[in-house]
Coordinates of C-alpha atoms and ligand atoms in Angstrom, one line a residue:
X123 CA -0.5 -57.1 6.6
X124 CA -0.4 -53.4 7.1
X125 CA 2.5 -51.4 8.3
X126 CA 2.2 -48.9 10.3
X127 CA 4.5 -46.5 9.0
X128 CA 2.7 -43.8 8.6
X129 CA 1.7 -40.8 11.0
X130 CA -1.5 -38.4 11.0
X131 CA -0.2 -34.5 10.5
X132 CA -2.4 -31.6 11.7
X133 CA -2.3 -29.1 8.7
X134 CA -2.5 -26.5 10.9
X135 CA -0.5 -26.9 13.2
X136 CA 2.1 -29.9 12.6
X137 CA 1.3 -31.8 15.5
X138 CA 1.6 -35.3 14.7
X139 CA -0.3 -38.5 15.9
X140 CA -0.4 -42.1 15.8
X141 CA -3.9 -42.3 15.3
X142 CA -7.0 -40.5 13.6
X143 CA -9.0 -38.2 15.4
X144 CA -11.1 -36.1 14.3
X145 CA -10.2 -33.3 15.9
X146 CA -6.1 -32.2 16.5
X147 CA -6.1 -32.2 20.4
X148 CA -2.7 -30.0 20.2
X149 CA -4.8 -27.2 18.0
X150 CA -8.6 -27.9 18.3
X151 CA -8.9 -27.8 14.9
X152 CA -11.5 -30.2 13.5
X153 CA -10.5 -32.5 10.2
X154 CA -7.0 -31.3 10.0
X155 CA -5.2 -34.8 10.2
X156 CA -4.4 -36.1 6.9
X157 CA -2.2 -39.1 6.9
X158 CA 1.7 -38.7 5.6
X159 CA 4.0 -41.7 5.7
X160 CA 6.8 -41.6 8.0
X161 CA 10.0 -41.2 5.9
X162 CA 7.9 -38.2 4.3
X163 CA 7.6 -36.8 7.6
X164 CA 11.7 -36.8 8.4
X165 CA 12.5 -35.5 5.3
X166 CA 14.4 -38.7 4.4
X167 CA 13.9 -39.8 1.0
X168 CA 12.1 -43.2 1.1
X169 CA 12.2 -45.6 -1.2
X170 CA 16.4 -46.1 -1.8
X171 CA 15.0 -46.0 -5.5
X172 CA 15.1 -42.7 -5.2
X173 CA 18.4 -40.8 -3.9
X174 CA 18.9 -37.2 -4.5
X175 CA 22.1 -36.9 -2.2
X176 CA 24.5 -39.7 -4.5
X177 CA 27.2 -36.6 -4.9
X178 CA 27.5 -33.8 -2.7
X179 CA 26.8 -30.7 -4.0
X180 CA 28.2 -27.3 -3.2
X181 CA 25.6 -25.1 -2.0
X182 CA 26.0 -21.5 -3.7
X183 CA 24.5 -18.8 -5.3
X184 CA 25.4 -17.4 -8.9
X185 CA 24.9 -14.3 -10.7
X186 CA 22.1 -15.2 -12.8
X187 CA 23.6 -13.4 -15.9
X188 CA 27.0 -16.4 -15.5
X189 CA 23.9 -19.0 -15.5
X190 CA 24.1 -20.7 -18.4
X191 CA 20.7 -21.7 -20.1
X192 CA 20.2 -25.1 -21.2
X193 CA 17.9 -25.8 -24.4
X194 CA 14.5 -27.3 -23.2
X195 CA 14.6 -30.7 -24.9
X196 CA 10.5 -31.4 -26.4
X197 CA 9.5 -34.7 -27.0
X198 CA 6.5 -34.4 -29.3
X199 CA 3.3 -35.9 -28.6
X200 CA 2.7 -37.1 -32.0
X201 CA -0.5 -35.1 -32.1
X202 CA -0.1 -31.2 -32.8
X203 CA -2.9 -29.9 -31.2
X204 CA -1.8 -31.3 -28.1
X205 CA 2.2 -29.9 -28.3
X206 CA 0.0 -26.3 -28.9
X207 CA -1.3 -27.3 -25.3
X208 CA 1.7 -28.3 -24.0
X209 CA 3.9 -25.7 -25.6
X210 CA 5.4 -27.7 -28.2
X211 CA 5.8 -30.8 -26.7
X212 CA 6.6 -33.2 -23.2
X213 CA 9.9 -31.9 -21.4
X214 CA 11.6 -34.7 -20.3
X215 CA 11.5 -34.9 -16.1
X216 CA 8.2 -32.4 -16.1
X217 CA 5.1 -34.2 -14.7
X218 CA 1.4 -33.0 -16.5
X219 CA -1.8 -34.0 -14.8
X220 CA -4.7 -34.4 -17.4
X221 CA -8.0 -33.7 -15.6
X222 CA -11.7 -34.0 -17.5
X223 CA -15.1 -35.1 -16.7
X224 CA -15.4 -38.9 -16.7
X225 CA -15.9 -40.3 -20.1
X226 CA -14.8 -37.3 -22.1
X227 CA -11.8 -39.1 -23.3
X228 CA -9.1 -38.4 -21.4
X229 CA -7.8 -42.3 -21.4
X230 CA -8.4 -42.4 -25.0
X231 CA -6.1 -38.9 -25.9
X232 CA -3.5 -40.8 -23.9
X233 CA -3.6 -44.1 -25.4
X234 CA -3.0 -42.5 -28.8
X235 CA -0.5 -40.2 -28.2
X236 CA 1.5 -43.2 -26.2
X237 CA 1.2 -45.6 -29.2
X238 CA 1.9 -42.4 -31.7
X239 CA 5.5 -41.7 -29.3
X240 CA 6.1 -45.2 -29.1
X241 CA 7.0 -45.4 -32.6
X242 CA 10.1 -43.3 -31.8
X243 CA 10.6 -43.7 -28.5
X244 CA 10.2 -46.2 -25.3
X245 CA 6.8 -46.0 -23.4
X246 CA 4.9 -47.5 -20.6
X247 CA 1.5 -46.5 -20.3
X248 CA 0.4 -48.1 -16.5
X249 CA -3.3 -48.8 -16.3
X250 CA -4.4 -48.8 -12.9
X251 CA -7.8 -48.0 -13.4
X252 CA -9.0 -50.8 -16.4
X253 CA -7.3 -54.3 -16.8
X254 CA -5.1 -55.0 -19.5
X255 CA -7.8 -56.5 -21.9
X256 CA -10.0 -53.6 -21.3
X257 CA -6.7 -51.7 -22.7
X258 CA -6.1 -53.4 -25.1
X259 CA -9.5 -54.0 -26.5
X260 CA -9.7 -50.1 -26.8
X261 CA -6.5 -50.0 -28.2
X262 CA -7.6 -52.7 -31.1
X263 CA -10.4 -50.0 -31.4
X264 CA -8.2 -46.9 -31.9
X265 CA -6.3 -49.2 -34.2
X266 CA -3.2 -48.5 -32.9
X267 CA -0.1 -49.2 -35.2
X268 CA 2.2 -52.1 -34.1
X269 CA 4.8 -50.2 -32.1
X270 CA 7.0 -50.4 -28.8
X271 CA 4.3 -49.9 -26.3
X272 CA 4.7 -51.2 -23.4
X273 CA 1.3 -52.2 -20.6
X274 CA 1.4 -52.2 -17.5
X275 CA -2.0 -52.9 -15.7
X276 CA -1.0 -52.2 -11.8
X277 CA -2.8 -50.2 -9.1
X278 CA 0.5 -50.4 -6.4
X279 CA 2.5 -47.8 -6.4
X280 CA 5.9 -50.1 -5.0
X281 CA 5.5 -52.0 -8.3
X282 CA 4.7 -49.3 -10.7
X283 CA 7.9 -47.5 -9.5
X284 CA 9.6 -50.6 -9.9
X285 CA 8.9 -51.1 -13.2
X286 CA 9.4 -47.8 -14.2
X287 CA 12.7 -48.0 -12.1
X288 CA 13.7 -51.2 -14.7
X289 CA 12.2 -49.9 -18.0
X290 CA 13.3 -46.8 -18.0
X291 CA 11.0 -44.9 -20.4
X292 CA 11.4 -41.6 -21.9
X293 CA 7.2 -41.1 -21.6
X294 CA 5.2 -42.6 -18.7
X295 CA 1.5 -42.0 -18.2
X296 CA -0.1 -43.1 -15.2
X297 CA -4.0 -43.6 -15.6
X298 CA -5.0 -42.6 -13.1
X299 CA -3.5 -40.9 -9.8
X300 CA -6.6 -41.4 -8.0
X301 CA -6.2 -45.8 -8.6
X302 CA -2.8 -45.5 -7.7
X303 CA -2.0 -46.9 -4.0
X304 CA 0.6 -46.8 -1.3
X305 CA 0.7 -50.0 0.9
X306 CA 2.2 -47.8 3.3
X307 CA -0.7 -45.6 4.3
X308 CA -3.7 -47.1 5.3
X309 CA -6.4 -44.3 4.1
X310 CA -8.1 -45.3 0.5
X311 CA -7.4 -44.6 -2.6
X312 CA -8.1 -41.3 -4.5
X313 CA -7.8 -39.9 -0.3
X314 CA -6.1 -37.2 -0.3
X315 CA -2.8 -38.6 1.6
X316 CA -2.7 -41.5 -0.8
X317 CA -2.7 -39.1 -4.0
X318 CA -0.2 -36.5 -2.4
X319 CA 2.1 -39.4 -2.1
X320 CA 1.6 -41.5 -5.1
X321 CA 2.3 -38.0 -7.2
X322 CA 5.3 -37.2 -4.9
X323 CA 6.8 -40.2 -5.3
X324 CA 6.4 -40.4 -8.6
X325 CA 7.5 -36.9 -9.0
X326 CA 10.9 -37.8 -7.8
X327 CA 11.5 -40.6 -9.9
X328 CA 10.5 -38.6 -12.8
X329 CA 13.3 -35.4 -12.0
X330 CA 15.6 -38.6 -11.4
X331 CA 15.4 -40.9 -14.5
X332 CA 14.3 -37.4 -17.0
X333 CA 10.7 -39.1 -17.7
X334 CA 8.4 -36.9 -19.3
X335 CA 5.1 -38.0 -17.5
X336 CA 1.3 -37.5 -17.8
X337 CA -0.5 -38.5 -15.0
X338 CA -4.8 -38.4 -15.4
X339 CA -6.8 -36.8 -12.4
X340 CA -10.6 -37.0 -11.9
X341 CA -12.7 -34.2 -11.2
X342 CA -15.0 -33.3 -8.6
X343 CA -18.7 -32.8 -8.9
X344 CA -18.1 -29.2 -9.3
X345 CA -15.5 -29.3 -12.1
X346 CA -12.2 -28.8 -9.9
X347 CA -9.4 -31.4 -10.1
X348 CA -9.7 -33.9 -7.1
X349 CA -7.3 -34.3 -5.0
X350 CA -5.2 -32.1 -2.8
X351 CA -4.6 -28.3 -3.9
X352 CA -0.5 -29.5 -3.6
X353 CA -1.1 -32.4 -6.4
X354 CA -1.2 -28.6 -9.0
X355 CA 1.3 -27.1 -7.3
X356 CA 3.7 -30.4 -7.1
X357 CA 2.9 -31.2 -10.9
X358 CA 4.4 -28.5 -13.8
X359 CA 1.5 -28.2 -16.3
X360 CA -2.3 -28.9 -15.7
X361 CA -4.5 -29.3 -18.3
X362 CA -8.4 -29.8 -18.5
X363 CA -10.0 -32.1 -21.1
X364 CA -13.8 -30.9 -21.4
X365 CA -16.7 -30.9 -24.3
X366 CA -20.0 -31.9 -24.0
X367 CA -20.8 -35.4 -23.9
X368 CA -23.5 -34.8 -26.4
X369 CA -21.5 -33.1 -29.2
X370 CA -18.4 -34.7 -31.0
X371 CA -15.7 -31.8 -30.0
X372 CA -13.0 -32.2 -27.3
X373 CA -11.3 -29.1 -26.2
X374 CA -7.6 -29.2 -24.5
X375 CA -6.8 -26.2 -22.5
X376 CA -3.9 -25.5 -20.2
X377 CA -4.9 -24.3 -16.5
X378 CA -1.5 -24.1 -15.3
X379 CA 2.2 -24.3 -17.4
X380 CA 5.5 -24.2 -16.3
X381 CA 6.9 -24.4 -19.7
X382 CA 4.4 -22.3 -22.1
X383 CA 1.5 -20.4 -22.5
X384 CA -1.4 -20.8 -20.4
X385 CA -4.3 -19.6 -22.7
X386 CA -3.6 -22.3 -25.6
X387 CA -6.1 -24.6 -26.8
X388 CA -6.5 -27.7 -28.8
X389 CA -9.8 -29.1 -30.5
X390 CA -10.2 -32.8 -31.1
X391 CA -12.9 -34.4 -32.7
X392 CA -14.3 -38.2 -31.0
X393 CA -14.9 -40.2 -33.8
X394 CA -15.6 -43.9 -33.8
X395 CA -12.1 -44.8 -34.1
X396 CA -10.6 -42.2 -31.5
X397 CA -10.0 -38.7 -31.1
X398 CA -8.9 -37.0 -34.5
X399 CA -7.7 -33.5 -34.4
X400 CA -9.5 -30.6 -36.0
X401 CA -6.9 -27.8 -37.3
X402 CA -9.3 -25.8 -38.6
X403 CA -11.8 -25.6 -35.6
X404 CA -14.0 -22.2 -36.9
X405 CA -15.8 -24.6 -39.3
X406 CA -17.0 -26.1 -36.0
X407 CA -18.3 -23.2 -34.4
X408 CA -19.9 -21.3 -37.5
X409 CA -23.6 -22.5 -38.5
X410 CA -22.9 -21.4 -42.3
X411 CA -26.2 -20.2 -42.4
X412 CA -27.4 -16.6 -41.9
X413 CA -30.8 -15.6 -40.0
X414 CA -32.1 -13.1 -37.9
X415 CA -30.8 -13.2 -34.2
X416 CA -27.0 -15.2 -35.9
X417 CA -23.9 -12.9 -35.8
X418 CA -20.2 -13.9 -36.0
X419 CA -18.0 -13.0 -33.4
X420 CA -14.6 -13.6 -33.6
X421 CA -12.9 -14.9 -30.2
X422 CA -9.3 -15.5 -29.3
X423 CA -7.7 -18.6 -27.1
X424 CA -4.2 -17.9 -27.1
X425 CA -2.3 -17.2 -30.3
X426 CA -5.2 -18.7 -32.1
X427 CA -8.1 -17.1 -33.5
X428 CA -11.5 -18.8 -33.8
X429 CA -14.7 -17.4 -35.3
X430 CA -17.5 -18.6 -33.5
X431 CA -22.1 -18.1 -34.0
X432 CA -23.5 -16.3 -31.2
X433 CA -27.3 -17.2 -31.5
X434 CA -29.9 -15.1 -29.9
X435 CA -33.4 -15.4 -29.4
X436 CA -35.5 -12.5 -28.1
X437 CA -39.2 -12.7 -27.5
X438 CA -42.0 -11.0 -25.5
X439 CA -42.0 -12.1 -22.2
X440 CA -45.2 -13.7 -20.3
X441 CA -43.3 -13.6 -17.1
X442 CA -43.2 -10.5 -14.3
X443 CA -39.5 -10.7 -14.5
X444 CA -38.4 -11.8 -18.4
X445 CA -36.2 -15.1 -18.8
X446 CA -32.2 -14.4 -19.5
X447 CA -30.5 -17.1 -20.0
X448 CA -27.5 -17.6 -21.9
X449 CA -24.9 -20.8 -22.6
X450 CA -21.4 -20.3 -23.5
X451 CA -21.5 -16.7 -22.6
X452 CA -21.7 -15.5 -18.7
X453 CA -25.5 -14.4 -17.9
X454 CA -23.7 -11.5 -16.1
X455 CA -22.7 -10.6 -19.6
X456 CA -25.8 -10.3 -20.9
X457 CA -27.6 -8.7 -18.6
X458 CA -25.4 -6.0 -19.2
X459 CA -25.2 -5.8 -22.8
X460 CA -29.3 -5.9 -22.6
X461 CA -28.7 -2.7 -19.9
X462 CA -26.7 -0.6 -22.4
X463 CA -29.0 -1.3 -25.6
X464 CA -32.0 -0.4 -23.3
X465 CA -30.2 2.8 -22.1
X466 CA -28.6 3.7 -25.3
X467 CA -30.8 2.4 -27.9
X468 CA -34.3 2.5 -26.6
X469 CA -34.9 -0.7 -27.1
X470 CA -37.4 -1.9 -24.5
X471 CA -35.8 -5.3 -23.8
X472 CA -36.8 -5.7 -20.1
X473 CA -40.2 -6.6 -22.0
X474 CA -38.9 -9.8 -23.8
X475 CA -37.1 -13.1 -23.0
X476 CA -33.7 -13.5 -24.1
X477 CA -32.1 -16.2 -24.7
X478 CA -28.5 -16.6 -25.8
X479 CA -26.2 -19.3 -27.0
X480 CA -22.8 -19.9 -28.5
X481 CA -22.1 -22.4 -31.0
X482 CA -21.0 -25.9 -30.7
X483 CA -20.6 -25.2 -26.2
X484 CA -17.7 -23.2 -27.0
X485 CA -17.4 -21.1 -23.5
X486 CA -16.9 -17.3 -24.9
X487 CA -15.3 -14.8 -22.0
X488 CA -13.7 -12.1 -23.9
X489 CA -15.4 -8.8 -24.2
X490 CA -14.3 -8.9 -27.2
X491 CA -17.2 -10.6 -28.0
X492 CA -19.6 -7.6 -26.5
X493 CA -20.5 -6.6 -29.6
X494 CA -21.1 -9.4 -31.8
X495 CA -23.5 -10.2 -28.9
X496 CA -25.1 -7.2 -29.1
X497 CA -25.5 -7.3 -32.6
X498 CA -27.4 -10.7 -32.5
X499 CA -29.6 -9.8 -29.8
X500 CA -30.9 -6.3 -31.9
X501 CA -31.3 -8.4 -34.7
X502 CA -33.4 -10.8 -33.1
X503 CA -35.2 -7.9 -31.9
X504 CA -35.9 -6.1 -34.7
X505 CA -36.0 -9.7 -36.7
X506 CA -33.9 -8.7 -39.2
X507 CA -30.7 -10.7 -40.5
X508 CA -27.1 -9.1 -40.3
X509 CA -25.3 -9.7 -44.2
X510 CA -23.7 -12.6 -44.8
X511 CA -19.8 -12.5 -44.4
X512 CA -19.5 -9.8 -41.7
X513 CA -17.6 -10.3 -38.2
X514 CA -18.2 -8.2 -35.6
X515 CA -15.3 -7.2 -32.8
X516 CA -15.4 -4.8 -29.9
X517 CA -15.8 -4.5 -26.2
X518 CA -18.9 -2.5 -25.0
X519 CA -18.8 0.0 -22.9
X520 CA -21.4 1.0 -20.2
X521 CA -21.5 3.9 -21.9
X522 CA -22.2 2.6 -24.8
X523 CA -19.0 3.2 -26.4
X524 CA -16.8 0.8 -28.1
X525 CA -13.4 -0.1 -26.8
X526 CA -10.5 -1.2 -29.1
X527 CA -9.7 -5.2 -28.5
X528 CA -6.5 -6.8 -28.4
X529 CA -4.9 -8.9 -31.0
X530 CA -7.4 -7.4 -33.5
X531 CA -5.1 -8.0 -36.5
X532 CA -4.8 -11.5 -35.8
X533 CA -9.3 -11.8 -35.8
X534 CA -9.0 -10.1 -39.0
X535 CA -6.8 -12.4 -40.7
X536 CA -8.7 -15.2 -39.6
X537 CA -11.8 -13.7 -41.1
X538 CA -10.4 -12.8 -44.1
X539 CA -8.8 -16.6 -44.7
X540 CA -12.3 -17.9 -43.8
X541 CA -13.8 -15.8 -47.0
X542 CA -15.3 -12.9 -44.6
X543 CA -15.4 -9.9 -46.2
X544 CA -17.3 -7.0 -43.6
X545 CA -15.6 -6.3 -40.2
X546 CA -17.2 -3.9 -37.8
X547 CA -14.4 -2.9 -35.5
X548 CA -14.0 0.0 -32.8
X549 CA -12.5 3.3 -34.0
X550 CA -8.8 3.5 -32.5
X551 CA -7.7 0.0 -33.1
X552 CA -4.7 0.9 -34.9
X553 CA -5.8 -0.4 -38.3
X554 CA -4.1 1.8 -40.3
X555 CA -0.8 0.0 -39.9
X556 CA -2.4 -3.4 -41.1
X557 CA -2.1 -3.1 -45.0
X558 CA -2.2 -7.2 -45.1
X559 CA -6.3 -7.1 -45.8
X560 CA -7.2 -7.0 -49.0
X561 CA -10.5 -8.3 -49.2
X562 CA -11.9 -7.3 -46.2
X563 CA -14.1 -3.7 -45.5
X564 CA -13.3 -2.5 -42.1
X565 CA -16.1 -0.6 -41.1
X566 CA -14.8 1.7 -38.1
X567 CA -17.1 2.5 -35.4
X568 CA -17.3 4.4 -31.8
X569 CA -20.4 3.6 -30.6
X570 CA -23.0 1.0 -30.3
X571 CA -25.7 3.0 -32.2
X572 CA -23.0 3.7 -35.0
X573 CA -22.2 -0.2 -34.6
X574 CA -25.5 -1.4 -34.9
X575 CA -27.1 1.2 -37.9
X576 CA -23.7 0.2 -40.1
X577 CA -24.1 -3.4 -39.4
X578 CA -28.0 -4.2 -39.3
X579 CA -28.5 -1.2 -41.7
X580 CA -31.5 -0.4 -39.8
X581 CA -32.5 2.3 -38.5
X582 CA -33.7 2.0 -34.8
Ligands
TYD282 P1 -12.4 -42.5 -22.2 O1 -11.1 -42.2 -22.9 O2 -12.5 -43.8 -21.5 O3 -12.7 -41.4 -21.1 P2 -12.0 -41.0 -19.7 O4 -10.8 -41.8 -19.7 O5 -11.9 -39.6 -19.8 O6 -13.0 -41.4 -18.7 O7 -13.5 -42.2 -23.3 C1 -14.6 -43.0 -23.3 C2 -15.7 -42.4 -24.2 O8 -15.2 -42.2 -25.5 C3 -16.7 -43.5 -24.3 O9 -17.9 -42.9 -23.9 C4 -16.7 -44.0 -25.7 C5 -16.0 -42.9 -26.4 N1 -15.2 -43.4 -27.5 C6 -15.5 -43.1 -28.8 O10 -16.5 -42.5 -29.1 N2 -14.7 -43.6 -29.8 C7 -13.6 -44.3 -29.6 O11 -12.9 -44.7 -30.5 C8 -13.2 -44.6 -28.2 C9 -12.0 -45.3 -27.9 C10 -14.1 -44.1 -27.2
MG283 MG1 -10.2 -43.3 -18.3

């Protein structure tokens, strides 16, 4: 039987109903009712599970210099490409929400990094989207070692709190938020009431027993996480799961984190026994082979360094308006980068087709890229091949000047480990305090012409 505990709140303007309607009739505003369950609504805590108010607490402001700072405690994941994500490791108490396409892996990641914590520590991993054989089955896959970890297949959320409640893990990861369901309100799972309550409640129990929790959220159509907007306010770190479903690579990326950087990303490999991870990830993204239209940018996601194959193929257009298109790299981008080398080079490129791609679907959106595009496109052009072992690194300018890039002594280190030994780089970017490169030639540069004659050693 269904109780009717619940109320329908206009987020507009706060009126509150009984029933659905489809339009507020205190505000006249259409689809604003979304369903909140009635101890919600009061500000009472429900569930006596859950009970912030045990001691009183004296209300008061501090000087923040007399606050003292405690430690953040990290609980690793057991895979270091995901602590990198997370910012070395779960905090215990924090909630992350794991979003990605369907099928990309996100269960999988999960499963692994339970059984790898479980070794140490006590998890529960609750399944609410497959049954427990389906679990398990993949786990026998993944051939997970023979550790503390503990299953529980359960969409209800009373029960899943519950258990949590009695277990008393130091990790829980909920697969996923949208299976999850509240008995109390009456909309459907994955609605948007039903997931702003599941993660709240869950939320509270985390803060209140120190769990470190992952929770998994689907995606939209378009990409974005489903769910309410709140659901990545509520939770403390968001992170995205994506790779193409016909390549092998998985990238981790952070959208949101409370506790470290936001730009960090970690590359895993699906293999058929699980995700493995891949510390070196250039090898990925370079083709190891040099031709015309192939030159080696080198792009940075957080404190890591990655040198990546921008491909380009130009070719006389039988079309009124020529073909751009470009993947990994933003055709906005390109378009550009075509205007200045028309302008500034003579090239007549609004005659040809060009097509542009980055290795292994990596998405590039530094402009520190500019001009290791650039380069592949004129050599495509003139159909001649840039030497082997040169990196190219510099914004463009519409002027056709090149900018100095950030974190430019990191790229060069990278390029040097991976046996590069050319580096085209914009004039001004404060080499001559880097005396760590030994086997690299910097060739400086402050314009594109400069750029491309000392790189392609063409003439145009
Ligand atoms: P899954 O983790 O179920 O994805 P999600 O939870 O994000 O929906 O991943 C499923 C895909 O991964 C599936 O297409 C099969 C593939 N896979 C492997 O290639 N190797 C493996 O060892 C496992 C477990 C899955
Ligand atoms: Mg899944």
């Amino acid at each position: 039987m269904v109780r009717t505990t619940s109320f329908f709140v206009c987020q507009s303007c706060g009126a509150q109903t009984k029933k659905f309607f489809g339009r507020c009739s205190s505000c006249g505003d259409w689809n604003s009712l979304i369903e909140q369950s009635a101890q919600s609504i009061d500000g009472r805590l429900r569930r006596n599970s859950v009970d912030f108010d045990q001691e009183p607490r004296s209300i008061k402001s501090m000087p923040m210099a007399s606050l003292k700072e405690n430690p953040l405690l990290r609980l690793g994941s057991g895979y270091q490409e995901f602590d990198r994500v997370l910012g070395s490791g779960l905090v215990p108490g924090s909630l992350v929400l794991l979003g990605g396409d369907p099928g990309i892996g996100k269960s999988t990641l999960l499963l692994q990094s339970a059984t790898a914590m479980a070794i140490s520590r006590s998890v529960l991993y609750v399944s609410a989207e497959e049954s427990a054989q389906q679990v398990k089955l993949r786990w026998n896959r993944l051939k997970g070692a023979e550790t503390n970890l503990h299953l529980l297949a359960e969409t209800d959320l009373e029960n899943v709190l519950k258990e949590l409640e009695s277990l008393r893990p130091e990790v829980a990861i909920v697969d996923s938020i949208q299976a999850l369901h509240d008995a109390e309100l009456s909309s459907a799972p994955g609605s948007v009431a039903q997931v702003r309550e599941c993660a709240a409640a869950l939320q509270r129990l985390a803060k209140k027993l120190s769990i470190a929790m992952i929770l998994v959220g689907h995606v939209t159509k378009e990409g974005l996480l489903a769910g309410p907007k709140v659901l990545e306010h509520l939770v403390d770190a968001v992170l995205t799961f994506e790779g193409d479903r016909f390549a092998s690579h998985r990238l981790l990326r952070a959208v949101k984190n409370r506790f470290g950087a936001t730009n960090e990303l970690g590359v895993f490999e699906m293999q058929g026994r699980g995700l493995s991870e891949v510390i070196n990830p250039s090898k990925l993204f370079l083709s190891g082979t040099s031709a015309a239209g192939i030159a080696t940018i080198v792009a940075c996601e957080g404190t890591r360094a990655l040198l990546v194959d921008v491909q380009a193929l130009v070719s006389s257009t039988s079309y009124p308006s020529p073909r751009r298109t470009a993947t990994g790299v933003g055709t906005n981008r390109l378009h550009q980068i075509l205007a200045v080398l028309e302008k500034h080079m003579g090239f007549p490129l609004s005659r040809y087709d060009c097509y542009l791609a980055v290795a292994g679907g990596l998405e590039v959106e530094e402009p520190a890229s500019d001009l290791g595009i650039a380069a592949a496109i004129v050599s495509s052009f003139k159909d001649v091949s840039l030497p082997k072992g040169t990196v190219l690194i510099g914004e463009l300018g519409l002027g056709g000047q090149l900018r100095p890039v950030g974190q430019i002594s990191q790229r060069l280190q990278e390029a040097e480990r991976l046996g590069f030994n050319r580096a085209v780089v914009p004039r001004g970017s404060g080499l001559e305090s880097i005396g760590f490169l030994k086997s690299i030639e910097l060739i400086q540069v402050v314009n594109i012409n400069e750029a491309i004659i000392m790189s392609l050693e063409v003439d145009k």
